[in-house]
Short mmCIF file of C-alpha atoms in Angstrom, two decimals:
data_model
loop_
_atom_site.label_atom_id
_atom_site.label_comp_id
_atom_site.label_asym_id
_atom_site.label_seq_id
_atom_site.Cartn_x
_atom_site.Cartn_y
_atom_site.Cartn_z
CA UNK A 1 178.24 84.38 19.47
CA UNK A 2 179.95 81.96 21.78
CA UNK A 3 179.20 81.05 24.65
CA UNK A 4 179.73 83.54 28.20
CA UNK A 5 181.64 85.87 25.71
CA UNK A 6 181.53 89.57 27.03
CA UNK A 7 177.79 90.94 26.44
CA UNK A 8 176.41 87.85 27.28
CA UNK A 9 173.77 88.67 29.91
CA UNK A 10 174.64 85.98 32.39
CA UNK A 11 178.61 87.15 32.36
CA UNK A 12 178.04 90.50 32.69
CA UNK A 13 175.46 89.62 35.83
CA UNK A 14 178.63 86.99 37.08
CA UNK A 15 181.24 90.10 36.73
CA UNK A 16 178.84 92.50 38.19
CA UNK A 17 178.30 90.28 41.62
CA UNK A 18 182.22 90.22 41.72
CA UNK A 19 183.60 87.40 40.10
CA UNK A 20 186.61 87.88 37.23
CA UNK A 21 185.69 86.75 33.89
CA UNK A 22 187.72 83.76 33.23
CA UNK A 23 186.58 81.94 36.46
CA UNK A 24 183.11 83.15 36.05
CA UNK A 25 182.96 82.15 32.49
CA UNK A 26 184.12 78.02 34.09
CA UNK A 27 181.01 78.60 36.53
CA UNK A 28 178.55 79.44 33.88
CA UNK A 29 179.74 76.60 32.15
CA UNK A 30 179.27 73.86 35.02
CA UNK A 31 175.72 75.50 35.78
CA UNK A 32 174.76 74.92 31.97
CA UNK A 33 175.66 71.49 32.15
CA UNK A 34 173.95 71.07 35.32
CA UNK A 35 170.90 72.45 33.78
CA UNK A 36 170.19 70.42 31.21
CA UNK A 37 171.00 67.11 33.36
CA UNK A 38 167.89 68.40 35.07
CA UNK A 39 165.87 69.05 32.19
CA UNK A 40 166.70 65.26 30.98
CA UNK A 41 166.11 63.97 33.81
CA UNK A 42 162.02 64.99 33.18
CA UNK A 43 160.09 62.11 32.10
CA UNK A 44 159.52 62.75 28.39
CA UNK A 45 155.88 63.22 26.91
CA UNK A 46 154.37 60.03 24.89
CA UNK A 47 154.36 58.95 21.96
CA UNK A 48 150.39 60.10 21.49
CA UNK A 49 151.47 64.08 22.82
CA UNK A 50 149.79 63.47 26.11
CA UNK A 51 151.64 63.30 29.39
CA UNK A 52 152.17 59.55 30.95
CA UNK A 53 148.94 60.02 33.36
CA UNK A 54 149.95 56.72 34.69
CA UNK A 55 153.07 57.54 36.39
CA UNK A 56 150.98 60.83 38.21
CA UNK A 57 150.28 58.97 41.23
CA UNK A 58 150.50 59.56 45.33
CA UNK A 59 153.47 58.03 46.71
CA UNK A 60 154.07 58.08 50.42
CA UNK A 61 157.17 60.17 51.58
CA UNK A 62 159.48 57.06 52.90
CA UNK A 63 159.27 55.49 49.22
CA UNK A 64 159.50 59.08 47.74
CA UNK A 65 162.37 59.58 50.40
CA UNK A 66 164.13 56.40 49.39
CA UNK A 67 163.74 57.42 45.51
CA UNK A 68 166.01 60.62 46.58
CA UNK A 69 168.46 59.01 48.59
CA UNK A 70 170.43 60.53 51.19
CA UNK A 71 171.13 64.00 50.04
CA UNK A 72 168.10 65.55 51.52
CA UNK A 73 166.27 65.32 54.17
CA UNK A 74 162.58 65.28 52.77
CA UNK A 75 160.50 65.44 55.72
CA UNK A 76 162.86 67.51 57.97
CA UNK A 77 162.77 69.79 54.47
CA UNK A 78 158.85 69.71 54.33
CA UNK A 79 158.04 70.75 57.99
CA UNK A 80 160.08 73.56 58.06
CA UNK A 81 158.59 74.95 54.40
CA UNK A 82 155.66 74.14 55.77
CA UNK A 83 155.72 76.44 59.02
CA UNK A 84 156.63 74.11 61.88
CA UNK A 85 154.16 71.18 60.82
CA UNK A 86 154.82 67.05 61.97
CA UNK A 87 154.44 65.11 58.93
CA UNK A 88 154.77 61.50 59.51
CA UNK A 89 157.04 59.48 57.17
CA UNK A 90 153.69 57.38 55.42
CA UNK A 91 152.48 61.31 54.68
CA UNK A 92 150.92 60.67 50.72
CA UNK A 93 152.31 63.32 48.19
CA UNK A 94 151.32 63.75 44.71
CA UNK A 95 153.89 63.70 42.24
CA UNK A 96 153.36 63.92 38.63
CA UNK A 97 156.80 62.19 37.77
CA UNK A 98 157.75 60.03 40.63
CA UNK A 99 161.26 58.62 38.57
CA UNK A 100 162.08 62.26 38.44
CA UNK A 101 163.71 62.12 42.23
CA UNK A 102 165.09 58.71 41.16
CA UNK A 103 167.17 60.50 38.56
CA UNK A 104 167.84 63.54 40.87
CA UNK A 105 169.75 61.80 43.51
CA UNK A 106 172.51 60.63 40.63
CA UNK A 107 172.50 64.41 39.25
CA UNK A 108 173.22 65.26 42.78
CA UNK A 109 176.02 63.10 43.39
CA UNK A 110 177.69 64.18 40.26
CA UNK A 111 178.03 67.71 41.23
CA UNK A 112 179.52 69.40 43.69
CA UNK A 113 177.79 72.02 46.51
CA UNK A 114 179.34 74.81 44.85
CA UNK A 115 177.37 74.17 41.45
CA UNK A 116 174.34 73.45 43.14
CA UNK A 117 174.72 76.70 45.01
CA UNK A 118 175.61 78.16 42.50
CA UNK A 119 172.34 77.31 40.44
CA UNK A 120 170.10 78.48 43.10
CA UNK A 121 171.65 82.13 43.90
CA UNK A 122 171.89 82.50 40.30
CA UNK A 123 168.07 81.83 39.73
CA UNK A 124 167.31 84.36 42.31
CA UNK A 125 169.18 86.96 41.20
CA UNK A 126 168.25 86.62 37.97
CA UNK A 127 164.76 87.36 39.44
CA UNK A 128 165.89 90.17 40.79
CA UNK A 129 168.31 91.36 39.08
CA UNK A 130 166.43 94.32 37.84
CA UNK A 131 165.85 95.98 40.68
CA UNK A 132 169.34 95.37 42.64
CA UNK A 133 172.21 97.95 42.46
CA UNK A 134 174.12 96.49 39.52
CA UNK A 135 175.60 98.41 36.82
CA UNK A 136 173.30 99.07 33.39
CA UNK A 137 175.83 95.99 31.31
CA UNK A 138 174.43 93.63 34.33
CA UNK A 139 171.28 93.31 32.43
CA UNK A 140 169.17 96.42 33.22
CA UNK A 141 168.78 99.52 31.71
CA UNK A 142 169.50 103.04 33.67
CA UNK A 143 166.05 103.18 34.01
CA UNK A 144 164.37 101.60 36.47
CA UNK A 145 160.18 102.40 36.13
CA UNK A 146 159.47 99.56 34.58
CA UNK A 147 160.66 96.40 36.70
CA UNK A 148 159.84 98.33 39.34
CA UNK A 149 156.53 98.64 38.19
CA UNK A 150 156.50 94.94 36.75
CA UNK A 151 157.47 93.45 40.41
CA UNK A 152 154.76 95.42 41.84
CA UNK A 153 152.04 94.13 39.73
CA UNK A 154 153.13 90.53 40.51
CA UNK A 155 153.42 90.62 43.79
CA UNK A 156 150.59 93.03 44.51
CA UNK A 157 148.20 92.21 41.47
CA UNK A 158 145.17 92.11 43.50
CA UNK A 159 144.93 95.40 44.46
CA UNK A 160 146.15 96.66 41.09
CA UNK A 161 142.48 95.04 39.52
CA UNK A 162 140.49 96.23 42.51
CA UNK A 163 142.00 100.04 41.58
CA UNK A 164 141.15 99.20 37.50
CA UNK A 165 137.68 97.53 38.48
CA UNK A 166 137.13 100.65 40.70
CA UNK A 167 137.92 103.73 37.78
CA UNK A 168 137.89 101.66 34.15
CA UNK A 169 135.44 98.54 34.29
CA UNK A 170 131.63 98.97 34.98
CA UNK A 171 130.18 96.00 37.11
CA UNK A 172 127.08 96.21 34.38
CA UNK A 173 129.29 94.67 32.13
CA UNK A 174 129.84 91.29 33.66
CA UNK A 175 126.66 89.08 33.72
CA UNK A 176 126.93 89.77 29.66
CA UNK A 177 130.37 88.26 29.90
CA UNK A 178 129.18 85.61 32.05
CA UNK A 179 125.93 84.70 29.60
CA UNK A 180 128.57 84.23 26.72
CA UNK A 181 130.63 82.07 29.02
CA UNK A 182 127.48 79.53 29.50
CA UNK A 183 126.51 79.66 25.89
CA UNK A 184 130.41 78.47 24.92
CA UNK A 185 130.24 75.91 27.82
CA UNK A 186 126.68 74.68 26.40
CA UNK A 187 128.30 74.62 22.89
CA UNK A 188 131.31 72.45 24.31
CA UNK A 189 128.91 70.09 26.01
CA UNK A 190 126.93 70.06 22.20
CA UNK A 191 130.39 68.92 20.39
CA UNK A 192 131.32 66.29 23.14
CA UNK A 193 127.53 64.74 22.59
CA UNK A 194 127.82 64.87 19.16
CA UNK A 195 131.06 63.16 18.59
CA UNK A 196 130.61 60.02 16.89
CA UNK A 197 134.38 58.36 17.54
CA UNK A 198 133.91 58.80 21.65
CA UNK A 199 132.42 55.46 22.67
CA UNK A 200 129.67 55.75 24.79
CA UNK A 201 131.13 55.83 28.66
CA UNK A 202 133.74 58.05 27.39
CA UNK A 203 131.06 60.55 26.13
CA UNK A 204 129.21 60.12 28.96
CA UNK A 205 132.09 60.66 31.28
CA UNK A 206 133.70 64.17 29.16
CA UNK A 207 130.38 65.71 28.55
CA UNK A 208 129.60 65.34 32.67
CA UNK A 209 133.11 66.98 33.23
CA UNK A 210 132.23 69.87 30.94
CA UNK A 211 128.89 70.08 32.69
CA UNK A 212 131.18 70.82 36.08
CA UNK A 213 133.38 73.42 34.10
CA UNK A 214 133.05 76.69 36.18
CA UNK A 215 134.24 80.21 35.39
CA UNK A 216 135.96 83.37 37.39
CA UNK A 217 135.40 86.45 35.06
CA UNK A 218 136.69 89.59 35.74
CA UNK A 219 137.41 89.59 39.90
CA UNK A 220 135.91 88.91 42.74
CA UNK A 221 133.34 91.23 44.45
CA UNK A 222 135.44 90.69 47.67
CA UNK A 223 138.32 93.03 45.86
CA UNK A 224 136.09 96.45 46.12
CA UNK A 225 136.18 96.24 50.34
CA UNK A 226 139.05 98.20 51.21
CA UNK A 227 139.24 96.44 54.80
CA UNK A 228 139.13 92.68 53.03
CA UNK A 229 141.50 94.23 50.65
CA UNK A 230 143.99 95.08 53.27
CA UNK A 231 143.76 91.29 55.37
CA UNK A 232 144.84 90.06 51.61
CA UNK A 233 148.25 91.81 52.04
CA UNK A 234 148.08 91.93 56.06
CA UNK A 235 151.20 89.82 56.40
CA UNK A 236 153.93 91.58 54.10
CA UNK A 237 155.90 93.72 55.50
CA UNK A 238 156.14 97.17 53.09
CA UNK A 239 159.48 99.21 53.33
CA UNK A 240 158.80 102.56 51.94
CA UNK A 241 162.28 102.87 51.48
CA UNK A 242 163.70 99.56 50.79
CA UNK A 243 162.26 97.91 47.44
CA UNK A 244 164.60 95.12 47.40
CA UNK A 245 163.56 93.94 51.23
CA UNK A 246 159.31 94.68 50.04
CA UNK A 247 159.54 92.22 47.51
CA UNK A 248 161.86 89.81 49.43
CA UNK A 249 158.84 89.79 51.85
CA UNK A 250 156.39 90.03 49.09
CA UNK A 251 157.73 86.40 47.76
CA UNK A 252 158.04 84.82 51.29
CA UNK A 253 154.34 85.31 51.70
CA UNK A 254 153.23 84.13 48.24
CA UNK A 255 155.26 81.11 48.72
CA UNK A 256 153.87 80.31 51.94
CA UNK A 257 150.57 81.32 50.79
CA UNK A 258 150.97 78.46 48.06
CA UNK A 259 152.23 76.48 49.98
CA UNK A 260 149.99 76.21 52.74
CA UNK A 261 147.28 75.61 49.70
CA UNK A 262 149.05 72.32 48.72
CA UNK A 263 148.82 70.71 52.09
CA UNK A 264 144.71 70.12 51.60
CA UNK A 265 143.69 66.84 50.25
CA UNK A 266 141.46 68.32 47.33
CA UNK A 267 142.29 70.67 45.09
CA UNK A 268 142.04 74.10 45.82
CA UNK A 269 141.18 77.59 43.81
CA UNK A 270 144.19 78.61 42.56
CA UNK A 271 144.68 83.11 42.54
CA UNK A 272 145.12 84.38 39.23
CA UNK A 273 144.31 87.72 40.09
CA UNK A 274 148.21 88.72 40.36
CA UNK A 275 148.59 86.87 36.78
CA UNK A 276 146.35 89.19 34.64
CA UNK A 277 146.10 85.69 32.88
CA UNK A 278 143.86 83.83 31.37
CA UNK A 279 143.63 80.23 32.39
CA UNK A 280 141.95 77.15 33.27
CA UNK A 281 142.59 75.70 36.63
CA UNK A 282 142.87 71.57 35.94
CA UNK A 283 142.45 70.79 39.19
CA UNK A 284 139.34 72.38 39.95
CA UNK A 285 138.03 72.33 36.72
CA UNK A 286 137.56 76.26 36.38
CA UNK A 287 138.29 79.37 33.22
CA UNK A 288 139.95 82.07 34.84
CA UNK A 289 139.62 85.48 32.67
CA UNK A 290 140.64 88.48 34.43
CA UNK A 291 139.61 91.87 34.25
CA UNK A 292 142.20 93.20 31.43
CA UNK A 293 141.13 91.03 28.98
CA UNK A 294 137.61 92.78 29.22
CA UNK A 295 139.13 96.49 27.29
CA UNK A 296 139.09 97.41 23.28
CA UNK A 297 140.45 95.54 20.93
CA UNK A 298 138.92 92.70 22.10
CA UNK A 299 135.73 93.66 24.67
CA UNK A 300 133.55 97.06 24.47
CA UNK A 301 130.07 97.48 26.18
CA UNK A 302 129.05 98.38 22.88
CA UNK A 303 130.49 96.64 20.22
CA UNK A 304 128.04 94.41 17.80
CA UNK A 305 127.87 90.90 19.83
CA UNK A 306 129.26 89.01 16.44
CA UNK A 307 132.78 91.14 17.10
CA UNK A 308 132.74 90.50 20.99
CA UNK A 309 131.77 86.62 20.25
CA UNK A 310 134.67 86.36 17.87
CA UNK A 311 137.56 87.94 20.21
CA UNK A 312 136.55 87.62 23.65
CA UNK A 313 133.98 84.78 22.90
CA UNK A 314 136.61 83.15 21.32
CA UNK A 315 139.37 83.50 24.30
CA UNK A 316 137.36 82.05 26.27
CA UNK A 317 136.15 78.96 24.18
CA UNK A 318 140.03 78.58 23.94
CA UNK A 319 140.33 78.09 27.64
CA UNK A 320 137.74 75.90 27.66
CA UNK A 321 139.04 73.47 25.35
CA UNK A 322 141.77 73.17 27.46
CA UNK A 323 139.67 70.98 29.53
CA UNK A 324 139.60 68.65 26.70
CA UNK A 325 142.86 69.12 25.26
CA UNK A 326 146.03 66.06 24.31
CA UNK A 327 146.56 66.61 28.33
CA UNK A 328 143.85 67.55 30.13
CA UNK A 329 140.92 65.68 28.14
CA UNK A 330 142.34 62.69 30.28
CA UNK A 331 141.72 64.23 33.71
CA UNK A 332 138.61 64.86 35.66
CA UNK A 333 137.67 68.13 37.33
CA UNK A 334 139.26 67.01 40.23
CA UNK A 335 142.57 66.94 38.18
CA UNK A 336 143.39 63.53 38.62
CA UNK A 337 143.51 60.57 35.78
CA UNK A 338 140.36 59.53 34.07
CA UNK A 339 140.58 55.70 33.94
CA UNK A 340 137.39 55.01 31.37
CA UNK A 341 139.63 55.88 28.19
CA UNK A 342 138.62 53.00 25.50
CA UNK A 343 141.76 51.71 23.48
CA UNK A 344 139.39 52.72 20.45
CA UNK A 345 138.78 56.04 21.63
CA UNK A 346 142.13 56.74 22.13
CA UNK A 347 142.99 55.77 19.47
CA UNK A 348 140.80 57.89 17.30
CA UNK A 349 141.24 60.93 19.37
CA UNK A 350 145.62 60.20 18.59
CA UNK A 351 144.71 59.94 14.87
CA UNK A 352 143.26 63.83 14.98
CA UNK A 353 145.90 64.97 17.10
CA UNK A 354 148.35 64.02 14.22
CA UNK A 355 146.77 65.12 11.59
CA UNK A 356 146.86 68.52 13.46
CA UNK A 357 150.85 67.79 14.61
CA UNK A 358 151.43 66.86 10.89
CA UNK A 359 149.71 70.19 9.26
CA UNK A 360 152.06 72.54 11.11
CA UNK A 361 154.96 70.66 11.17
CA UNK A 362 154.28 71.48 7.38
CA UNK A 363 154.31 75.23 7.72
CA UNK A 364 157.58 77.57 8.25
CA UNK A 365 158.07 80.74 9.57
CA UNK A 366 161.04 82.86 8.92
CA UNK A 367 162.77 79.72 7.14
CA UNK A 368 161.70 77.83 10.11
CA UNK A 369 159.76 74.36 10.16
CA UNK A 370 156.86 74.61 13.21
CA UNK A 371 156.93 72.02 15.93
CA UNK A 372 153.67 70.87 15.59
CA UNK A 373 154.21 68.45 18.78
CA UNK A 374 154.99 71.12 20.67
CA UNK A 375 152.63 73.35 20.26
CA UNK A 376 149.75 70.69 19.98
CA UNK A 377 148.12 71.23 22.90
CA UNK A 378 147.54 75.10 22.84
CA UNK A 379 146.65 74.42 18.53
CA UNK A 380 144.04 71.94 19.40
CA UNK A 381 142.70 74.97 21.57
CA UNK A 382 143.09 77.58 18.54
CA UNK A 383 140.86 75.72 16.49
CA UNK A 384 138.00 74.38 18.86
CA UNK A 385 137.59 77.96 20.11
CA UNK A 386 136.67 79.63 17.00
CA UNK A 387 134.31 76.49 17.12
CA UNK A 388 132.48 76.92 20.24
CA UNK A 389 132.56 80.96 19.94
CA UNK A 390 130.91 80.51 16.21
CA UNK A 391 128.43 78.42 17.19
CA UNK A 392 127.25 79.82 20.58
CA UNK A 393 127.09 83.24 18.33
CA UNK A 394 125.22 81.45 15.97
CA UNK A 395 122.64 79.79 18.49
CA UNK A 396 122.10 83.03 20.31
CA UNK A 397 122.34 86.03 18.23
CA UNK A 398 122.05 85.07 14.48
CA UNK A 399 118.40 85.58 14.63
CA UNK A 400 118.35 89.68 15.80
CA UNK A 401 120.88 91.24 12.96
CA UNK A 402 122.39 94.82 13.98
CA UNK A 403 123.27 97.08 11.83
CA UNK A 404 125.88 97.53 10.01
CA UNK A 405 129.26 99.38 11.14
CA UNK A 406 129.98 102.54 9.40
CA UNK A 407 132.66 101.66 6.73
CA UNK A 408 132.68 98.36 6.72
CA UNK A 409 130.49 96.63 4.02
CA UNK A 410 130.90 93.07 6.17
CA UNK A 411 128.42 90.59 7.03
CA UNK A 412 127.62 89.60 10.91
CA UNK A 413 129.92 86.81 10.15
CA UNK A 414 132.62 88.25 8.72
CA UNK A 415 132.44 90.70 11.69
CA UNK A 416 132.44 87.62 13.79
CA UNK A 417 135.81 86.33 12.35
CA UNK A 418 137.26 89.59 12.49
CA UNK A 419 136.98 90.04 16.03
CA UNK A 420 138.61 86.75 16.03
CA UNK A 421 141.45 88.31 13.92
CA UNK A 422 141.93 91.03 16.29
CA UNK A 423 142.78 88.46 18.99
CA UNK A 424 146.79 87.85 17.85
CA UNK A 425 146.90 91.14 15.58
CA UNK A 426 150.29 91.74 17.39
CA UNK A 427 152.93 93.65 15.81
CA UNK A 428 157.34 92.43 17.08
CA UNK A 429 160.74 93.07 15.96
CA UNK A 430 162.04 90.66 13.23
CA UNK A 431 164.13 88.48 15.92
CA UNK A 432 161.27 88.73 18.74
CA UNK A 433 158.92 86.85 15.88
CA UNK A 434 161.20 84.19 14.93
CA UNK A 435 161.66 83.39 18.46
CA UNK A 436 157.61 82.08 18.25
CA UNK A 437 158.77 78.77 16.90
CA UNK A 438 160.25 77.91 20.33
CA UNK A 439 157.27 78.17 22.49
CA UNK A 440 154.47 76.27 23.06
CA UNK A 441 152.01 79.27 20.92
CA UNK A 442 152.54 78.67 17.33
CA UNK A 443 153.42 82.12 15.37
CA UNK A 444 150.15 84.55 15.69
CA UNK A 445 149.62 84.46 11.98
CA UNK A 446 149.52 80.70 12.41
CA UNK A 447 147.27 80.92 15.23
CA UNK A 448 144.65 82.78 13.26
CA UNK A 449 144.89 81.69 9.78
CA UNK A 450 145.70 77.65 10.12
CA UNK A 451 142.73 77.66 12.68
CA UNK A 452 140.20 79.60 9.97
CA UNK A 453 141.50 77.60 7.62
CA UNK A 454 140.43 74.71 8.84
CA UNK A 455 136.99 75.80 9.46
CA UNK A 456 134.63 75.40 6.69
CA UNK A 457 132.40 78.53 8.22
CA UNK A 458 134.80 80.89 7.45
CA UNK A 459 135.04 79.76 3.82
CA UNK A 460 131.65 79.92 3.44
CA UNK A 461 131.35 83.93 5.12
CA UNK A 462 134.36 84.88 2.63
CA UNK A 463 133.42 82.49 -0.28
CA UNK A 464 136.89 81.17 -0.38
CA UNK A 465 137.82 78.82 -3.79
CA UNK A 466 138.01 75.55 -2.88
CA UNK A 467 141.54 74.29 -2.62
CA UNK A 468 142.06 77.49 -1.41
CA UNK A 469 145.16 78.77 1.21
CA UNK A 470 142.25 79.48 3.42
CA UNK A 471 140.29 76.96 1.87
CA UNK A 472 142.00 73.46 1.59
CA UNK A 473 140.10 70.11 0.76
CA UNK A 474 142.27 68.22 3.88
CA UNK A 475 140.79 69.94 7.12
CA UNK A 476 142.06 68.87 10.33
CA UNK A 477 140.27 69.17 14.01
CA UNK A 478 140.22 67.11 17.56
CA UNK A 479 136.55 68.53 18.58
CA UNK A 480 133.63 69.35 15.39
#
């Protein structure tokens, strides 16, 4: 289908908002060009697949204003954004891509204000389209339950987690999961300490970062206190008869709260409860894993330890490894650039990442080659996550063999890898599956199979023949 022909979601949305089809097509093409220019202005990744950390620095408001030109009064904007604050022009601002703001000045001059306004309005409306009273062809079906539920979960997720914690999850399960996380962290420390190609001062600093890694698992205890939960949402006005108005109030409060956290000179812990996420917050060196992950088929309080380490343990290992992937390995525990990397250590790290890039580039999915550079960060974590979890399991549970599950003729080690297979055991439509090639994660089959093919302990557990698909002679690993 050609761009912006009848049936296109953006075109249908523009027409539903009152535009005629011919005019809307012209305006939308201008927005595409504007968006492309914005993307091109961003600093690309450096050749070693890491972000250019040397460009991540503090810039005074005065210098940043000079880069941006006169299209925006930065001081007035920030003072208003932060609720009437009064920032002097010498205020330092941390930005990872200062050059972008210089390029932005030229882009703003290139496009008239109508294009810029349409861009902003369309982004907001596209976010809200499912709850606006638009015709079904404008991007929503006849049923609104799902989008209403998703928006409620997005803005009031903390309350939803509190209900889940109260009615489903047992608090007594939390210590077990915390202990497993600490076991996996210890394996990351040991892995770094045993890495021969890291020079001494680099190794020492990375081990220190690993020791300082912390976990925030499940949910904080305060959310089970109704009065504190009320205080958390106290500034949001809920209009029982107007879901759109309530959503806008919630959006405003979320933005205000986010900006307030960014005012402090030291990193603040992020609040991932409303995301239902598993994530590494690099600015505080904290792994978050919310309570929705602690359920079958990944976790059950009576599941065998081998299976749980292979499923939930691998997820934890994946997130722990993010602190040492191709991006964050050069950040310290406060999210600031590390200046201890030597040329030799950097070259050795890059050589190992390039092995993974080439390995994934060689795979095809629905006739399309994977992009090993695009997915490198996640591939590093997939490959090392399973190693960390298996080492942790062997170190703490291998001596206490558990009863074999009925109907399964599997050893404990094989059950571990079966648990890992559950993490990415997903089924989708062919078109949806094919789109995975263009995301930052490798498609699900490769997240499992390539990680296992690179791991000799998997081949031992299942007696895979040498040079078979799951036991190739050449294996890749950044961390071993």
